[in-house]
Coordinates of C-alpha atoms in Angstrom, one line a residue:
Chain T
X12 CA 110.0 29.8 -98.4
X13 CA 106.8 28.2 -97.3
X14 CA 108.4 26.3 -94.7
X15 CA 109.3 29.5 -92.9
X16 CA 106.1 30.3 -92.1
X17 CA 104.7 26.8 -91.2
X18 CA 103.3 26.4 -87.8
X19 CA 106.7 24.4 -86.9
X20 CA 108.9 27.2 -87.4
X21 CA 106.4 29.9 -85.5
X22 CA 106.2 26.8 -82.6
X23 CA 110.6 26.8 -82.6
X24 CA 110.3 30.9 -82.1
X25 CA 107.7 31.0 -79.6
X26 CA 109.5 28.0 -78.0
X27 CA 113.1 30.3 -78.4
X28 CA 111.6 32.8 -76.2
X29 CA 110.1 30.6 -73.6
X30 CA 113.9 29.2 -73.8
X31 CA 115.4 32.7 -73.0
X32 CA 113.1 33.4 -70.1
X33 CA 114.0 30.6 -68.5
X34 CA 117.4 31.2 -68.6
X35 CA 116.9 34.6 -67.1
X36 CA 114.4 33.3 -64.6
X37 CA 117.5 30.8 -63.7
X38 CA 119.9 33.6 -63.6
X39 CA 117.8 35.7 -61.4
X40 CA 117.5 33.1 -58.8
X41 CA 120.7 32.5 -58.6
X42 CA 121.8 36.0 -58.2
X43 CA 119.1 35.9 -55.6
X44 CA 120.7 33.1 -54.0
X45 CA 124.2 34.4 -54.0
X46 CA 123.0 37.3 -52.4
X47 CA 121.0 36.0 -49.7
X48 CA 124.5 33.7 -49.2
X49 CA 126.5 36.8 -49.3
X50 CA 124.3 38.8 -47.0
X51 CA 124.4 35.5 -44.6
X52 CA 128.4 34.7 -44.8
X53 CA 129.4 38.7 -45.2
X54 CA 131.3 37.4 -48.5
X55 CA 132.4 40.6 -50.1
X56 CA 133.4 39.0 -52.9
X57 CA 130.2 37.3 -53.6
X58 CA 128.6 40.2 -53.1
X59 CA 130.5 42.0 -55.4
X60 CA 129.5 38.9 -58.0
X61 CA 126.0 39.9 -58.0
X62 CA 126.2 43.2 -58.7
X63 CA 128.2 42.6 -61.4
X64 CA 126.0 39.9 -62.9
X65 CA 123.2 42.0 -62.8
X66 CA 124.6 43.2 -65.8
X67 CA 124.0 39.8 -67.7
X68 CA 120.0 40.2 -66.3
X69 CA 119.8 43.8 -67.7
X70 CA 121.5 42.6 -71.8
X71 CA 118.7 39.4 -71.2
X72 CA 115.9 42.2 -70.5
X73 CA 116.6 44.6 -73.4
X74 CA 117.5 41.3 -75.5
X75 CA 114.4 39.4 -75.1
X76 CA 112.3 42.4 -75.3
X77 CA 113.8 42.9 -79.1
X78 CA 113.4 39.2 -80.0
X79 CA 109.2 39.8 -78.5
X80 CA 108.8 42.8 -80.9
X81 CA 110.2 40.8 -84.0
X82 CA 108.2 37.7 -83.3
X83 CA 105.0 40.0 -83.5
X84 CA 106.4 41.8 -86.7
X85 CA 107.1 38.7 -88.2
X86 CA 104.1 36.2 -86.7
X87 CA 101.2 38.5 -86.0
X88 CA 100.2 36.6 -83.2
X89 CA 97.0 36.3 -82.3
X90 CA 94.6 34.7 -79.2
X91 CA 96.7 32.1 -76.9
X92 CA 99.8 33.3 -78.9
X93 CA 99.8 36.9 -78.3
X94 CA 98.9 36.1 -74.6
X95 CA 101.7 34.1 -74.5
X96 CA 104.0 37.3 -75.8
X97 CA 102.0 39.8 -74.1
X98 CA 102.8 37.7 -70.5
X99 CA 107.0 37.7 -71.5
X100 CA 107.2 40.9 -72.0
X101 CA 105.5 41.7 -68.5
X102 CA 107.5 38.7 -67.1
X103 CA 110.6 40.2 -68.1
X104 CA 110.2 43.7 -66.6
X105 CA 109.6 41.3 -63.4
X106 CA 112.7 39.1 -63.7
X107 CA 114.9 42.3 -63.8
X108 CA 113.5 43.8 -61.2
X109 CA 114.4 40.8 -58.9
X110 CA 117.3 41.2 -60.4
X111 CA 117.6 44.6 -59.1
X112 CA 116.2 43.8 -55.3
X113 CA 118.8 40.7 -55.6
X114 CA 121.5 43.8 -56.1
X115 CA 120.4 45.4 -53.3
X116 CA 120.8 42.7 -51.0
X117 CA 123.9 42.2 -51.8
X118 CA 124.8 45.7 -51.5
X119 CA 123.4 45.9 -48.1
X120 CA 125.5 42.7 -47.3
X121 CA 128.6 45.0 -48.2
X122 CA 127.5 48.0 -46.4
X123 CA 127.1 45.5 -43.3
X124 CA 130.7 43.7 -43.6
X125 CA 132.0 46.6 -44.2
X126 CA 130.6 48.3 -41.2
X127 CA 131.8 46.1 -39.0
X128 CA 130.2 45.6 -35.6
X129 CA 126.3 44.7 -35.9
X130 CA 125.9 45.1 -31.8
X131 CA 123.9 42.1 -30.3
X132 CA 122.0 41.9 -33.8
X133 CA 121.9 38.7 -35.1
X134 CA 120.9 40.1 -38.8
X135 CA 120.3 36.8 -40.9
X136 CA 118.5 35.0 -38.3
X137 CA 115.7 38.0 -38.6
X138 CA 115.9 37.6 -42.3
X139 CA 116.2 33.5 -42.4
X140 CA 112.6 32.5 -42.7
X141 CA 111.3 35.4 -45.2
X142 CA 114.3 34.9 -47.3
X143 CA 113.9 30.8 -47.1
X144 CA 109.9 31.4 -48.5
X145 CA 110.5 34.2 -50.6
X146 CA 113.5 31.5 -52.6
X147 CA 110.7 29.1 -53.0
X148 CA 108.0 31.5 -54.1
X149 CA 110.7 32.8 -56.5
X150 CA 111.5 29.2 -57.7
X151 CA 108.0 27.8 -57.5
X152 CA 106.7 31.0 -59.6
X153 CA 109.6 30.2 -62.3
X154 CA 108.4 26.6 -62.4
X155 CA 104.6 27.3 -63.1
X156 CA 106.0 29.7 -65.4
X157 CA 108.4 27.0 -67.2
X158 CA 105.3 24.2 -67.0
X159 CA 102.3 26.6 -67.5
X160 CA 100.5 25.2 -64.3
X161 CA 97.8 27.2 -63.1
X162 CA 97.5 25.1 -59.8
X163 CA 100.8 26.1 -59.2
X164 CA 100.1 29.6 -59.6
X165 CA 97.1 29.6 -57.7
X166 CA 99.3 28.8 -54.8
X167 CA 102.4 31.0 -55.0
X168 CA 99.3 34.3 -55.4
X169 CA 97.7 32.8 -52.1
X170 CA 101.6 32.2 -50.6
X171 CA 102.1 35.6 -50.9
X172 CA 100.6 37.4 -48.1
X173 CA 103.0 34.9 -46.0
X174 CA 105.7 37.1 -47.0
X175 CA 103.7 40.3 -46.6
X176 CA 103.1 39.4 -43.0
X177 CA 106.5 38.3 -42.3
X178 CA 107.8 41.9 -43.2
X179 CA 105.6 43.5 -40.8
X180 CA 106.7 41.4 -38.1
X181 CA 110.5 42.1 -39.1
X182 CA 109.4 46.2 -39.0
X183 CA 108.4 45.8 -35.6
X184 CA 111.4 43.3 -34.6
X185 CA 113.5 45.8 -35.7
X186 CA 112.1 48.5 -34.1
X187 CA 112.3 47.1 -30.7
X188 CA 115.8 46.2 -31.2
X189 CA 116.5 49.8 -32.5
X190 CA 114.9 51.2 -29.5
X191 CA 116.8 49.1 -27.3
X192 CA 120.4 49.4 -28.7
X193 CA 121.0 52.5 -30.8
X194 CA 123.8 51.4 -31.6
X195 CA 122.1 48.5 -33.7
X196 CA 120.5 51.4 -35.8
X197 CA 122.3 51.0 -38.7
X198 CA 122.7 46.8 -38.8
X199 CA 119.2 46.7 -38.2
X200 CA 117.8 49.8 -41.0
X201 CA 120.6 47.4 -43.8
X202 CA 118.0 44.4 -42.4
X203 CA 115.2 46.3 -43.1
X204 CA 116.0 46.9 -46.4
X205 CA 116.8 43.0 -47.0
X206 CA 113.6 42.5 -45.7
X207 CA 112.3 45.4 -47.9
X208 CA 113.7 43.4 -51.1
X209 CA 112.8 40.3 -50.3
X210 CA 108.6 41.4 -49.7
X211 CA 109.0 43.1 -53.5
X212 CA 110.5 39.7 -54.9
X213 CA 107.2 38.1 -53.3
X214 CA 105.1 40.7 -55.2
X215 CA 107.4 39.9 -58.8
X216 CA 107.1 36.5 -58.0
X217 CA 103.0 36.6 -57.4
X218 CA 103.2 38.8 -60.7
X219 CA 104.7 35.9 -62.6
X220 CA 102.0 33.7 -61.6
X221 CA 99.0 36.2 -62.3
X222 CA 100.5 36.0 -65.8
X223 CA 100.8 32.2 -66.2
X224 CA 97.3 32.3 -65.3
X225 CA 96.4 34.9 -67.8
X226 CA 98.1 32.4 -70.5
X227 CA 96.4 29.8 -69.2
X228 CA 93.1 30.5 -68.5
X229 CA 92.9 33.8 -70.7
X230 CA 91.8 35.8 -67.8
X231 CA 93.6 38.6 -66.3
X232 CA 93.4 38.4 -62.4
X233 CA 95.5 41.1 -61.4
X234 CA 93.9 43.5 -58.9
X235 CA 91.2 40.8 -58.2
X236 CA 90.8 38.6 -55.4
X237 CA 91.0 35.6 -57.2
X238 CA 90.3 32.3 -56.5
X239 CA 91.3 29.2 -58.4
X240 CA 88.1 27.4 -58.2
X241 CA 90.0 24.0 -59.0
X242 CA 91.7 24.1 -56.5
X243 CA 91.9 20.3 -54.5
X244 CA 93.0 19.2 -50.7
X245 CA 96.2 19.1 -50.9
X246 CA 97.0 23.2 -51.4
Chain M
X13 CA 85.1 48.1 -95.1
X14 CA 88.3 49.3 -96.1
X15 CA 87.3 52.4 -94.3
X16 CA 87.9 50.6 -90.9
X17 CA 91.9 49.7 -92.5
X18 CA 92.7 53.3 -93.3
X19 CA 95.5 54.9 -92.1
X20 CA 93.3 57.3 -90.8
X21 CA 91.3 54.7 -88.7
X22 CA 95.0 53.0 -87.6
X23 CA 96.1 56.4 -86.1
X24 CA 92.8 57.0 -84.2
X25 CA 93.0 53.9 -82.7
X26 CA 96.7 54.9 -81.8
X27 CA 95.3 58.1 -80.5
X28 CA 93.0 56.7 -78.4
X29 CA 95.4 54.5 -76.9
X30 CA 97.7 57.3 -76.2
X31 CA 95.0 59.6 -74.3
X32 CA 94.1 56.5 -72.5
X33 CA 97.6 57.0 -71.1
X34 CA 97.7 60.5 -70.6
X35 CA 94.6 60.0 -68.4
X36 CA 95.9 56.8 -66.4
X37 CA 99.4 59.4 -66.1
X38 CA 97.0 62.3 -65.0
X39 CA 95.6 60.5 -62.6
X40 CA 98.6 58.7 -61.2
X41 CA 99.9 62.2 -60.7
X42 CA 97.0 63.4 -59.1
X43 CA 97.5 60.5 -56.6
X44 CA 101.1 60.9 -56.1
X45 CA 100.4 64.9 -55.0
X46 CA 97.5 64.0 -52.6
X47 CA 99.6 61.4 -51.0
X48 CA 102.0 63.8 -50.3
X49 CA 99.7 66.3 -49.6
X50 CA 98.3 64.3 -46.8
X51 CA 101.6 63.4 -45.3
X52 CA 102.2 67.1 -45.4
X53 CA 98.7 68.3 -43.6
X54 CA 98.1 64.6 -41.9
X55 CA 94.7 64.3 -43.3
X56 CA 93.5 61.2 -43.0
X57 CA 90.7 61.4 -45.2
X58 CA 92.7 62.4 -48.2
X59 CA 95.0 59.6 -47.4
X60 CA 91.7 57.1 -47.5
X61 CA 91.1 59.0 -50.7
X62 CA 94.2 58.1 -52.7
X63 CA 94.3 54.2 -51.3
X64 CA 90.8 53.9 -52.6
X65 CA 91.8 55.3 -55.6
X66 CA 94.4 53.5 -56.5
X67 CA 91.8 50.7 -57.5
X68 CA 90.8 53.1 -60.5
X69 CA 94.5 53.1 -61.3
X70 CA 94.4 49.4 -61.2
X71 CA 91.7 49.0 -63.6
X72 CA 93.4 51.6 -66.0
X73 CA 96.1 49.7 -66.1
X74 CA 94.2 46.1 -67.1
X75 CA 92.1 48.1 -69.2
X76 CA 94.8 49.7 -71.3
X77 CA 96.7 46.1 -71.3
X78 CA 93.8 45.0 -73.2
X79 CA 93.7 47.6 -75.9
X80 CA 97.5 47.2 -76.9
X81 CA 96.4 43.5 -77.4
X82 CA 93.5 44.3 -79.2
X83 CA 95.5 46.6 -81.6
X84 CA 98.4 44.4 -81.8
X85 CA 95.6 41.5 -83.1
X86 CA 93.8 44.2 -85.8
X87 CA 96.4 46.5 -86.8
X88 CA 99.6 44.2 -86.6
X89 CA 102.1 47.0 -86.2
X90 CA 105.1 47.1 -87.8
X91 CA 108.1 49.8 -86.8
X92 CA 107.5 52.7 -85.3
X93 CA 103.8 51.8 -84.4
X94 CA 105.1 48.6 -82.9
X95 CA 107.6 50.5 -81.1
X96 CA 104.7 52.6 -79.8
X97 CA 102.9 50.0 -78.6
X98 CA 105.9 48.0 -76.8
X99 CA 106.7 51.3 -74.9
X100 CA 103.0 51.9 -73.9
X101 CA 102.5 48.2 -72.1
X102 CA 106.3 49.2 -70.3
X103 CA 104.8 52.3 -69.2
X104 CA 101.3 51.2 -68.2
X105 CA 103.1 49.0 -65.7
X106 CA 105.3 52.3 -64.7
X107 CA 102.5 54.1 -63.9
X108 CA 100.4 51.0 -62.2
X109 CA 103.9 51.1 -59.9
X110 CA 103.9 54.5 -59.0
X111 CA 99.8 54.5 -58.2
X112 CA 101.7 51.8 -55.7
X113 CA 104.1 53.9 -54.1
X114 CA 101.6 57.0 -53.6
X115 CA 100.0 54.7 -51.8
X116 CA 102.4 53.3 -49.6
X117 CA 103.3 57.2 -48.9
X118 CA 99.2 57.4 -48.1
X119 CA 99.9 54.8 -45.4
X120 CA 103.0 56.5 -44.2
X121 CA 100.7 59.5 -43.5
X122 CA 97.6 58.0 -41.6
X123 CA 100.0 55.5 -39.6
X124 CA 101.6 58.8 -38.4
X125 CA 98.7 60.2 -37.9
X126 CA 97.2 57.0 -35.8
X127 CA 100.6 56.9 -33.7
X128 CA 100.4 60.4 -32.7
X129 CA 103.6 62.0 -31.3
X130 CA 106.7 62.4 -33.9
X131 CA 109.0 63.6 -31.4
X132 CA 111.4 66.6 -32.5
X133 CA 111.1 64.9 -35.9
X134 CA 109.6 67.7 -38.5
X135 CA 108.7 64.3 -41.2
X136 CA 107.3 66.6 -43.8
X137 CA 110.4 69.1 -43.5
X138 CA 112.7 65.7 -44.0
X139 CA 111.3 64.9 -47.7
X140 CA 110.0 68.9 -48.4
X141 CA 112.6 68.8 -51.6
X142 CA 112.8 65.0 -52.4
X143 CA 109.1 65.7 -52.6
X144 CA 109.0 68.7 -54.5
X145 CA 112.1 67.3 -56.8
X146 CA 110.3 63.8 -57.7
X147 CA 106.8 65.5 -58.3
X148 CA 108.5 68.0 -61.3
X149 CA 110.2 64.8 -62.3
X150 CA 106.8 62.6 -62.4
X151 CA 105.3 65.6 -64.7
X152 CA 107.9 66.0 -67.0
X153 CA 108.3 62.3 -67.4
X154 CA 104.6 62.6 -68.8
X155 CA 104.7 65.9 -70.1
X156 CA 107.5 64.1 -71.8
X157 CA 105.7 60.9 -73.1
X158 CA 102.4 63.5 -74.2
X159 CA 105.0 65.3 -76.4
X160 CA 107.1 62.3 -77.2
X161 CA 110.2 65.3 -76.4
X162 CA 113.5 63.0 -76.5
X163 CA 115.3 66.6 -75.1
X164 CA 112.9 66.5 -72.3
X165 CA 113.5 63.1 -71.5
X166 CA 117.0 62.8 -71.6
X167 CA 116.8 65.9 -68.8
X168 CA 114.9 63.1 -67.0
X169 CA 117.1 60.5 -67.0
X170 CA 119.7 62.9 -65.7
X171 CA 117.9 64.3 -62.7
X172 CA 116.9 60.8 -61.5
X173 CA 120.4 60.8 -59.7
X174 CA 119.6 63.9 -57.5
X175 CA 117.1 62.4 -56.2
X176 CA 119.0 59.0 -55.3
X177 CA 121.4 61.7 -53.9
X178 CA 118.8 63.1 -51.6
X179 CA 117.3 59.4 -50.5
X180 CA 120.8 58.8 -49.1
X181 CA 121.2 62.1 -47.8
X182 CA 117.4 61.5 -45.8
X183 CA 118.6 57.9 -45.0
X184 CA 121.7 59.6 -43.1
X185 CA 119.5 62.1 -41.3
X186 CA 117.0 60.2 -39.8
X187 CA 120.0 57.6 -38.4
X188 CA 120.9 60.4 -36.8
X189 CA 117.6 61.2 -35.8
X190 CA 116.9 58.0 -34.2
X191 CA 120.5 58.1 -32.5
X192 CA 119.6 60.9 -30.7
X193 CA 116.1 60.5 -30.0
X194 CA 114.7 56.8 -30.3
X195 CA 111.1 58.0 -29.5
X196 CA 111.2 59.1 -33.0
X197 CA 112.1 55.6 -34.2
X198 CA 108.3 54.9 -35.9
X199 CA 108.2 58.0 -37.2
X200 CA 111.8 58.1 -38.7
X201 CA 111.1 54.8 -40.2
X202 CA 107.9 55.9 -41.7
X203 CA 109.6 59.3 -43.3
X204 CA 112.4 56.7 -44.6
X205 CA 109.7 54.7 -46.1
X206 CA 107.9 57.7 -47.7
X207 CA 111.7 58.8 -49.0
X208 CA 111.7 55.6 -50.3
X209 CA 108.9 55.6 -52.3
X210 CA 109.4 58.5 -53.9
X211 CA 113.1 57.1 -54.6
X212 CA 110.9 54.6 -56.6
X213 CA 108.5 57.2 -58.2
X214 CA 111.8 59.4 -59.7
X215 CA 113.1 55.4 -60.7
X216 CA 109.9 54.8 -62.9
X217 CA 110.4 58.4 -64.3
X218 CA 113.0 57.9 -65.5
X219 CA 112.0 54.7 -67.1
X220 CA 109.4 56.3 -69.0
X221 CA 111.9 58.6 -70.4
X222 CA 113.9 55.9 -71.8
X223 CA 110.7 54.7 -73.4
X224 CA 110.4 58.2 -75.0
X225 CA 113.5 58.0 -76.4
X226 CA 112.8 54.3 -77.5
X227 CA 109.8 55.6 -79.4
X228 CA 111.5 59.1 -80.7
X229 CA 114.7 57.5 -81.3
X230 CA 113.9 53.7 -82.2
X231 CA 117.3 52.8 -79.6
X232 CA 116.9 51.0 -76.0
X233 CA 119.1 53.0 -73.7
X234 CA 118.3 51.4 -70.8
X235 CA 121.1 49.5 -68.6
X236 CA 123.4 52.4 -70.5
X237 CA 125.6 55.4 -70.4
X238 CA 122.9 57.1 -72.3
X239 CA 124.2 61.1 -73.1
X240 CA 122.1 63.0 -75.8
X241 CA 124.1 64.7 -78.1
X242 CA 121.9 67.0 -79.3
X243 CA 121.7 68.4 -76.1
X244 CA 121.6 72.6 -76.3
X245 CA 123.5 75.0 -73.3
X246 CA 120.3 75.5 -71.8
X247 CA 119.7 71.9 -70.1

């Protein structure tokens, strides 16, 4: 069957995979989302709709990790191709994990409602602005991911010291509020660990983008202090 | 040279990649028992020693990345092999993770160090057997992988759970802690963050395991109710 092995049919199986990530990456935000909603609201319910679907993130994982190792049994990729695999099966382990931190928001949202009283601790507000950048790193990183822009990249890996600083300013928010109130002590360690989450989605989500440049430009930036030398004005 | 496509040649370069491995594991262990070590003593050199050295672990890890493409490209492996080689670029990111997390605990240490006073908290006594339970786990996770010893592993993957156990136990105490004294706020919150960490560490144990079992076994257990059944009386 010689038209099994054209360059059309490889092109439809690489183009498969790219499909499947990007139908995790869309489920992982959105479990993201809910939880951040759930953690805002104190829906139960919702909450209880992530963890759940985390479920659906972990069959994606171990699926698209299957369909990576046939595509290199039955393509023997090599160059841009295999960089291309290579880069999904990192990418994956990433999306789960945000899968996982999305989980433990959520549960933390539980462990708050269920709780009760949070003392004079406002516990979104302290988490509104990291979780508001961390949902577009996420989304922006799955976007260069989806359209293979390097610009785009170049700009979530700079973005995401943001986030790193915005922890540390949380820690010591916290702290203070701890110190003041005791009683806060548990609302505010449940915000902590939100906050904890939402600094490791920023690192999965500046992962993703190292690897879109590493298919991209064929370079592998991690551990570097890169800097995207194209960069124009407007970043 | 139809030396260089021998079997022989195939399993040497296998070989290699494996002792590569073994040597990023070693010294990801090495790191992970300073770390603790200065947490333990508070010595702020060794600390310095162990964040600097993490960038060895970082270049291990890009290093080793490169090889599985490399074979992937000349040898085109096909079963087990490729197995093998999908289970080495999972655990090469493992270990990269866990060079992470000794260093966060190294910045638990000095910061505790820096601050001074811990109160009435003893912060070493507070993770003595978290530590001491995720370090036997951490070398029998690779003892495990050197051996490729599916029994071994699946011990693994059933100890990880003790030591969630004992992160929620920890979490409990320091509240506690902090209830009664908030001086010992910062330094709770730094133990917490150590406990944490090696929360993590025992996590990407475990993972590695499953990997070992993926490789042994040729089944992805992970995301399920994995129980060996050849397990003996003695485990």
């Amino acid at each position: 069957m010689p038209g099994d092995h054209s360059s059309k049919q490889y092109d439809m199986d690489l183009e498969a995979i790219r499909s499947k990530v990007l139908l995790m990456g869309g489920l992982v935000e959105r479990q993201f989302n809910d939880a951040i909603e759930s953690f805002r609201t104190g829906n139960v319910a919702q909450a209880d709709g992530v963890i759940k679907g985390d479920e659906e993130v972990n069959r994606l994982e171990v699926a698209l990790d299957d369909t990576c190792s046939h595509l290199i049994v039955k393509r023997q990729p090599a160059a841009n191709d295999l960089r291309t695999v290579m880069a999904t099966i990192k990418v994956i382990t990433d999306l789960e994990r945000i899968g996982d931190e999305a989980t433990k928001v959520a549960r933390s949202a539980k462990n708050m409602q269920e709780r009760g009283s949070t003392g004079a601790l406002n516990h979104y507000e302290s988490i509104r602005v990291i979780a508001a950048n961390t949902a577009n790193l996420l989304h922006d990183a799955l976007d260069a991911f989806a359209r293979l822009d390097e610009k785009q990249a170049a700009r979530i890996i700079a973005q995401d010291e943001v986030i790193d600083h915005e922890f540390r300013s949380i820690m010591r928010s916290m702290i203070t509020f701890m110190m003041e109130d005791p009683r806060t002590i548990s609302a505010a360690l449940d915000t902590l660990w939100v906050a904890k989450a939402l600094e490791r989605i920023g690192d999965h989500a500046k992962n993703i983008a190292e690897y879109v440049i590493y298919v991209v430009e064929g370079k592998d930036i991690r551990h570097t202090d890169y800097v995207y030398t194209k960069l124009d004005s407007s970043i």
